[in-house]
XYZ file of C-alpha atoms in Angstrom:
442
model
C 17.345 -15.962 0.422
C 18.376 -12.872 2.487
C 15.864 -9.900 2.613
C 18.383 -7.724 0.725
C 18.338 -10.117 -2.156
C 14.538 -10.175 -2.293
C 14.479 -6.335 -2.310
C 17.037 -6.302 -5.208
C 15.051 -8.914 -7.176
C 11.859 -7.064 -6.918
C 13.488 -3.611 -7.422
C 14.841 -4.940 -10.637
C 11.421 -6.237 -11.881
C 11.823 -9.892 -10.945
C 9.062 -12.206 -9.614
C 9.260 -13.578 -6.108
C 8.641 -17.265 -5.771
C 6.024 -18.556 -3.324
C 8.692 -19.780 -0.730
C 10.432 -16.433 -0.772
C 7.098 -14.616 -0.177
C 6.168 -17.052 2.743
C 9.529 -16.571 4.339
C 9.381 -12.764 3.991
C 5.848 -12.548 5.598
C 6.985 -14.814 8.300
C 9.871 -12.508 9.167
C 7.487 -9.544 9.140
C 5.259 -11.387 11.614
C 7.968 -12.591 14.088
C 9.926 -9.294 13.846
C 13.032 -10.873 12.484
C 13.125 -8.542 9.435
C 13.713 -4.872 10.467
C 11.384 -1.995 9.422
C 13.811 -0.577 6.900
C 14.054 -3.658 4.841
C 10.206 -4.059 4.960
C 9.884 -0.414 3.800
C 12.260 -1.012 1.009
C 10.332 -4.031 -0.384
C 7.126 -2.100 -0.071
C 8.482 0.684 -2.229
C 9.802 -1.872 -4.722
C 6.353 -3.429 -5.028
C 4.843 0.081 -5.329
C 6.754 0.622 -8.483
C 7.007 -2.900 -9.964
C 3.712 -4.427 -8.703
C 2.965 -8.040 -8.154
C 1.729 -10.440 -10.841
C -1.340 -12.594 -10.032
C 0.638 -15.582 -8.703
C 2.765 -13.344 -6.525
C -0.322 -11.419 -5.287
C -2.161 -14.659 -4.337
C 0.843 -16.031 -2.537
C 1.375 -12.713 -0.630
C -2.244 -12.452 0.436
C -2.230 -16.230 1.523
C 0.861 -15.761 3.516
C -0.664 -12.837 5.256
C -3.921 -14.637 5.918
C -2.026 -17.470 7.549
C 0.350 -15.280 9.532
C -2.171 -15.713 12.267
C -5.392 -17.740 13.066
C -7.815 -18.560 10.324
C -11.226 -18.834 11.996
C -12.858 -22.254 11.329
C -16.653 -21.720 10.917
C -17.188 -24.993 9.159
C -19.643 -26.227 11.859
C -22.059 -23.418 10.871
C -24.458 -24.891 8.385
C -25.652 -21.746 6.670
C -23.470 -19.819 4.119
C -21.108 -17.226 5.547
C -20.880 -13.982 3.571
C -19.178 -10.706 4.598
C -19.183 -7.280 3.248
C -16.207 -4.821 3.060
C -16.263 -1.100 2.344
C -13.173 0.786 1.125
C -14.315 3.633 3.264
C -16.628 6.635 2.841
C -18.128 9.641 4.606
C -21.321 8.871 6.412
C -20.800 5.195 5.649
C -22.794 3.365 8.246
C -24.064 0.689 5.875
C -22.654 -2.438 7.786
C -24.768 -1.593 10.923
C -28.178 -2.172 9.364
C -26.864 -4.428 6.609
C -25.395 -7.266 8.722
C -28.501 -7.984 10.719
C -30.731 -7.635 7.725
C -28.773 -10.275 5.850
C -28.631 -12.571 8.891
C -32.419 -12.224 9.200
C -32.707 -13.588 5.686
C -30.715 -16.761 6.618
C -27.003 -15.973 5.636
C -24.465 -15.710 8.387
C -22.337 -12.607 8.520
C -19.030 -12.934 10.384
C -17.872 -9.308 10.218
C -14.420 -8.122 11.278
C -14.442 -4.311 10.941
C -12.081 -1.453 11.188
C -11.774 1.961 12.846
C -11.879 5.299 11.050
C -8.753 7.192 10.283
C -8.696 10.422 8.400
C -11.830 11.709 6.702
C -13.639 8.291 6.690
C -15.490 6.867 9.638
C -15.068 3.409 11.114
C -17.790 0.794 11.988
C -16.109 0.016 15.230
C -16.172 3.586 16.386
C -19.829 3.903 15.581
C -20.766 0.625 17.428
C -18.735 1.769 20.477
C -20.922 4.873 20.802
C -23.583 2.419 22.084
C -22.876 2.246 25.809
C -21.224 -1.040 26.811
C -20.907 -2.432 23.299
C -17.770 -4.608 22.953
C -15.894 -5.153 19.741
C -12.918 -6.953 21.378
C -14.550 -10.456 21.658
C -12.301 -13.576 21.677
C -12.369 -15.590 18.454
C -14.277 -18.468 20.274
C -17.071 -16.097 21.293
C -17.057 -14.579 17.773
C -17.646 -17.963 16.214
C -20.265 -19.037 18.735
C -22.228 -15.869 18.193
C -22.232 -16.180 14.472
C -23.567 -19.631 14.851
C -26.276 -18.676 17.260
C -27.421 -15.200 15.999
C -26.100 -15.251 12.514
C -23.937 -12.159 12.910
C -21.103 -10.892 15.028
C -19.269 -7.523 14.610
C -15.816 -7.325 16.052
C -12.391 -5.597 15.396
C -9.237 -7.154 14.103
C -7.672 -9.186 16.922
C -3.893 -9.756 17.369
C -4.584 -13.219 16.078
C -6.100 -12.335 12.727
C -3.588 -11.502 10.032
C -0.939 -9.960 12.375
C 1.408 -9.401 9.413
C -1.107 -6.872 8.029
C -0.938 -4.616 11.054
C 2.833 -4.164 10.708
C 2.776 -3.737 6.905
C -0.031 -1.197 7.118
C 1.734 0.950 9.698
C 4.828 1.021 7.515
C 2.796 1.788 4.309
C 1.262 4.694 6.156
C 4.536 6.383 6.739
C 6.481 5.327 3.600
C 3.968 6.859 1.024
C 3.121 3.349 -0.275
C -0.455 3.312 1.069
C -1.824 3.746 -2.539
C -0.138 0.463 -3.796
C -3.244 -1.444 -5.302
C -1.579 -5.015 -4.621
C -0.954 -3.956 -1.001
C -4.484 -2.554 -0.586
C -5.943 -5.716 -2.014
C -3.927 -8.116 0.020
C -4.512 -6.181 3.140
C -8.262 -6.227 2.750
C -8.440 -9.828 1.524
C -6.018 -11.339 4.058
C -8.281 -10.163 6.951
C -11.554 -11.316 5.203
C -10.165 -14.789 4.221
C -9.081 -15.309 7.843
C -12.787 -14.863 8.972
C -13.664 -18.294 7.516
C -16.211 -16.822 4.910
C -17.543 -18.505 1.784
C -18.117 -15.341 -0.008
C -17.506 -11.518 0.003
C -19.173 -8.441 -1.305
C -16.881 -5.466 -1.727
C -18.437 -1.972 -1.589
C -15.678 -0.019 -3.593
C -16.325 3.729 -3.104
C -15.450 6.037 -5.984
C -15.214 9.782 -5.982
C -13.931 12.839 -4.039
C -14.834 11.363 -0.691
C -13.197 7.971 -1.348
C -9.699 6.710 -1.497
C -10.453 5.574 -5.130
C -10.883 8.769 -7.007
C -11.684 7.239 -10.393
C -13.755 4.402 -11.656
C -10.639 2.978 -13.632
C -8.639 2.814 -10.397
C -11.649 1.205 -8.525
C -11.882 -1.439 -11.222
C -8.320 -2.210 -10.952
C -8.538 -2.681 -7.297
C -11.617 -4.848 -7.629
C -9.786 -7.053 -10.187
C -6.950 -7.714 -7.803
C -9.285 -8.552 -4.815
C -11.452 -10.896 -7.055
C -8.226 -12.654 -8.162
C -7.210 -13.318 -4.611
C -10.626 -14.451 -3.580
C -11.311 -16.698 -6.461
C -7.912 -18.321 -6.235
C -8.774 -19.043 -2.562
C -11.978 -20.643 -3.575
C -14.347 -17.802 -2.458
C -17.077 -16.029 -4.309
C -16.504 -12.285 -4.646
C -18.737 -9.568 -5.996
C -17.635 -5.992 -6.256
C -20.143 -3.040 -6.187
C -18.769 0.378 -7.381
C -20.766 3.153 -5.465
C -20.680 6.873 -5.735
C -18.846 8.740 -3.047
C -19.080 12.345 -4.302
C -21.553 13.196 -1.589
C -21.877 11.897 1.935
C -24.096 8.803 2.610
C -27.260 9.746 4.258
C -27.828 12.907 6.419
C -25.368 12.271 9.379
C -21.689 12.192 9.807
C -20.454 11.044 13.227
C -20.593 7.937 15.295
C -23.701 8.182 17.605
C -25.439 10.101 14.913
C -24.888 7.413 12.414
C -26.195 4.794 14.885
C -29.470 6.650 15.206
C -29.699 6.816 11.318
C -28.870 3.000 11.028
C -31.710 2.298 13.435
C -34.013 4.386 11.275
C -33.033 2.080 8.363
C -33.672 -1.080 10.497
C -37.127 0.359 11.177
C -37.768 0.572 7.407
C -37.142 4.288 7.124
C -34.170 6.405 6.859
C -32.540 8.430 3.865
C -33.238 6.864 0.482
C -29.558 6.583 -0.504
C -28.691 4.666 2.630
C -31.594 2.315 2.144
C -30.620 1.767 -1.488
C -27.144 0.671 -0.530
C -28.344 -1.703 2.119
C -30.826 -3.236 -0.395
C -28.289 -3.591 -3.123
C -25.465 -4.868 -1.146
C -27.658 -7.107 0.886
C -29.169 -8.594 -2.281
C -25.607 -9.426 -3.606
C -24.785 -11.001 -0.319
C -27.827 -13.246 -0.363
C -27.024 -14.290 -3.997
C -23.520 -15.265 -2.952
C -24.921 -17.208 -0.056
C -27.320 -19.039 -2.274
C -30.234 -17.699 -0.330
C -31.552 -15.673 -3.263
C -32.306 -16.685 -6.818
C -30.965 -13.441 -8.211
C -30.366 -9.677 -7.055
C -34.166 -8.850 -7.481
C -35.160 -11.694 -5.175
C -32.435 -10.742 -2.744
C -33.571 -7.102 -2.656
C -37.129 -8.092 -1.964
C -36.017 -10.200 0.967
C -33.960 -7.395 2.452
C -36.775 -4.907 1.950
C -39.095 -7.324 3.762
C -36.915 -7.923 6.865
C -36.505 -4.172 7.234
C -40.230 -3.540 7.027
C -41.338 -6.355 9.322
C -38.856 -5.633 12.121
C -36.984 -8.972 11.952
C -33.726 -7.271 10.972
C -34.130 -4.896 14.009
C -34.684 -7.840 16.222
C -31.406 -9.406 15.109
C -29.614 -6.204 15.811
C -31.238 -5.962 19.314
C -29.947 -9.531 20.123
C -26.472 -8.497 18.782
C -26.235 -5.434 20.860
C -27.289 -7.367 24.014
C -24.890 -10.274 23.272
C -21.956 -7.898 22.833
C -22.597 -6.034 26.149
C -24.522 -2.994 24.745
C -27.711 -1.524 25.895
C -30.419 -3.007 23.635
C -32.851 -0.176 24.529
C -30.989 1.835 21.836
C -33.196 0.022 19.320
C -36.315 1.547 20.825
C -35.176 4.918 22.126
C -31.735 5.803 20.697
C -32.078 9.378 21.914
C -32.174 8.248 25.554
C -29.318 5.705 25.270
C -26.678 7.292 23.029
C -24.378 10.056 24.169
C -25.603 13.553 23.568
C -23.605 16.451 22.315
C -23.050 19.456 24.681
C -23.115 22.053 21.919
C -25.164 22.445 18.739
C -24.195 25.177 16.362
C -26.309 26.055 13.306
C -24.961 26.912 9.859
C -27.098 28.567 7.156
C -25.839 28.195 3.636
C -26.420 30.800 0.839
C -29.587 30.391 -1.187
C -29.528 28.634 -4.542
C -29.214 25.086 -5.791
C -26.660 22.571 -4.384
C -24.771 21.341 -7.523
C -21.794 19.738 -5.844
C -20.625 18.565 -2.437
C -17.065 17.857 -1.302
C -17.775 14.963 0.961
C -14.097 14.708 1.959
C -14.195 18.258 3.250
C -17.329 17.406 5.380
C -15.514 14.341 6.785
C -12.500 16.421 7.898
C -14.909 19.057 9.426
C -16.564 16.334 11.432
C -13.049 15.067 12.541
C -12.190 18.616 13.582
C -15.263 18.622 15.847
C -14.129 15.432 17.534
C -15.949 12.740 15.467
C -12.696 11.216 14.055
C -9.010 10.883 14.708
C -6.026 12.265 12.756
C -3.703 9.789 14.514
C -4.481 6.365 16.138
C -3.845 7.902 19.512
C -6.716 10.669 19.255
C -9.718 10.237 21.363
C -13.149 10.356 19.676
C -16.153 12.242 21.053
C -18.933 9.664 20.154
C -21.521 12.489 20.108
C -19.694 14.783 17.748
C -20.447 15.245 14.091
C -22.707 16.869 11.474
C -26.347 16.623 10.674
C -26.987 17.812 7.011
C -30.190 19.039 5.388
C -28.812 20.011 2.011
C -28.315 17.550 -0.632
C -27.379 17.339 -4.392
C -30.039 19.008 -6.552
C -31.863 20.520 -3.692
C -32.956 24.154 -3.651
C -32.133 26.362 -0.614
C -34.837 29.063 -0.215
C -34.460 32.293 1.588
C -35.446 32.048 5.131
C -35.104 28.216 5.266
C -34.077 26.358 8.317
C -30.263 25.794 9.029
C -28.889 23.238 6.520
C -26.096 21.982 8.834
C -25.992 21.307 12.504
C -22.505 21.146 14.160
C -22.578 18.805 17.095
C -19.563 19.061 19.432
C -18.280 19.314 23.032
C -15.911 22.230 22.470
C -15.934 25.470 24.370
C -17.267 28.583 22.545
C -14.445 30.240 20.660
C -12.433 27.142 20.075
C -10.622 27.685 16.747
C -11.490 24.252 15.442
C -15.196 25.272 15.329
C -14.447 28.146 13.034
C -12.229 26.004 10.951
C -14.873 23.409 10.591
C -17.515 25.977 9.601
C -15.274 27.304 6.921
C -14.670 23.797 5.557
C -18.406 23.038 5.548
C -19.281 26.292 3.711
C -16.568 25.599 1.223
C -17.756 21.969 0.681
C -21.131 23.060 -0.846
C -21.142 24.484 -4.453
C -24.314 26.527 -4.785
C -25.525 28.071 -8.002
C -28.471 30.404 -8.698
C -31.796 28.393 -9.058
C -31.993 29.155 -12.659
C -28.401 28.176 -13.529
C -28.130 25.203 -16.013
C -27.739 22.072 -13.976
C -27.366 18.385 -14.613
C -29.503 16.304 -12.376
C -27.566 14.073 -9.903
C -27.497 10.258 -10.689
C -30.668 8.519 -9.505
C -28.578 5.708 -7.913
C -25.498 5.467 -5.808
C -24.524 2.242 -7.620
C -22.225 2.887 -10.544
C -21.328 -0.776 -11.545
C -21.653 -4.406 -10.285
C -18.804 -6.802 -11.173
C -19.718 -10.393 -10.556
């Protein structure tokens, strides 16, 4: 069938058969189908959706558009975690070595940040020498030896996704839930995993703004995973405030190492404990989430998770001294500006605005061609429910390498000030949720 016939069929609400989907994805991969026809079918899918069979076939075709890594020689279970993206989301960095220290292998193919959300790869590359571009063979060997490897998507892993994602970005179809689900799952299934835990962020700082939409996405990803014979758990987590106290690449590495030493902010620790526990359950290394959480807490407290991370850093070309003295190894900011917020109680935080402010300072990229300043970002000492007293130390530190007077600094300061909703101390106030975890879907 010609591409135009597939476009017409889907436009009019018809269901594409498996062979049509395979042929279409093959044409996307080899370049034989032009961008304008791919864009047309993306828009048709945006409006008409895909049923479960179509969705599964679409994701499978994308998975097999490139290499599917064979990790069958690794005896222990192989479980990965994926986050849909958040502000201050450094969870993968302490989580992966902690899970590996508990006996479950973590083959992790991560992404870069774009827009207001950060990327695990950008954070790791702030460690001098750290390589995320390892060949597939080295990736598999390291997962076998150390239990974890953290790399970026190679040209050989789900290549159809790269072209489809680029076109979704410029055709206003990025929000299509079937396309989001198949994009995420095709890359994860190509890793050779047995199970997957999905951290689906919900709230103002996330791409999923409502619990209902997050549940819809999780349902699609679970359908794809289960039909591929994989175990999938989804954890809906609150993204109405930034995670931890830092936003920015090197800053978040420092905070991750605090977690690996058994410390760090309580909300960051909680997410590592909860997500790690679910990964251990999927990997059959824990009886239940309570047992899994106890194991994760133990390896963080006794230093074994930090030791795994040290070996990973060294194996991937980075300076392992970052585990002992991050301040002497990680890049340092040239400028540190202080910001004092008005007094009162913090009742709301627009984490998306803080993510954009960090981007303006150089911590992120607005386009894929932008260069990141690894030392740039924000250190935040004002959180939901906290009271800012008169004369208190600065609540936000702006880290950047810009010249004084650069207009982006003033723009970032204005965004940060507007991100915090502060009421008088005696104003009626609902306490923030005690947990970041909204719901677990098993």
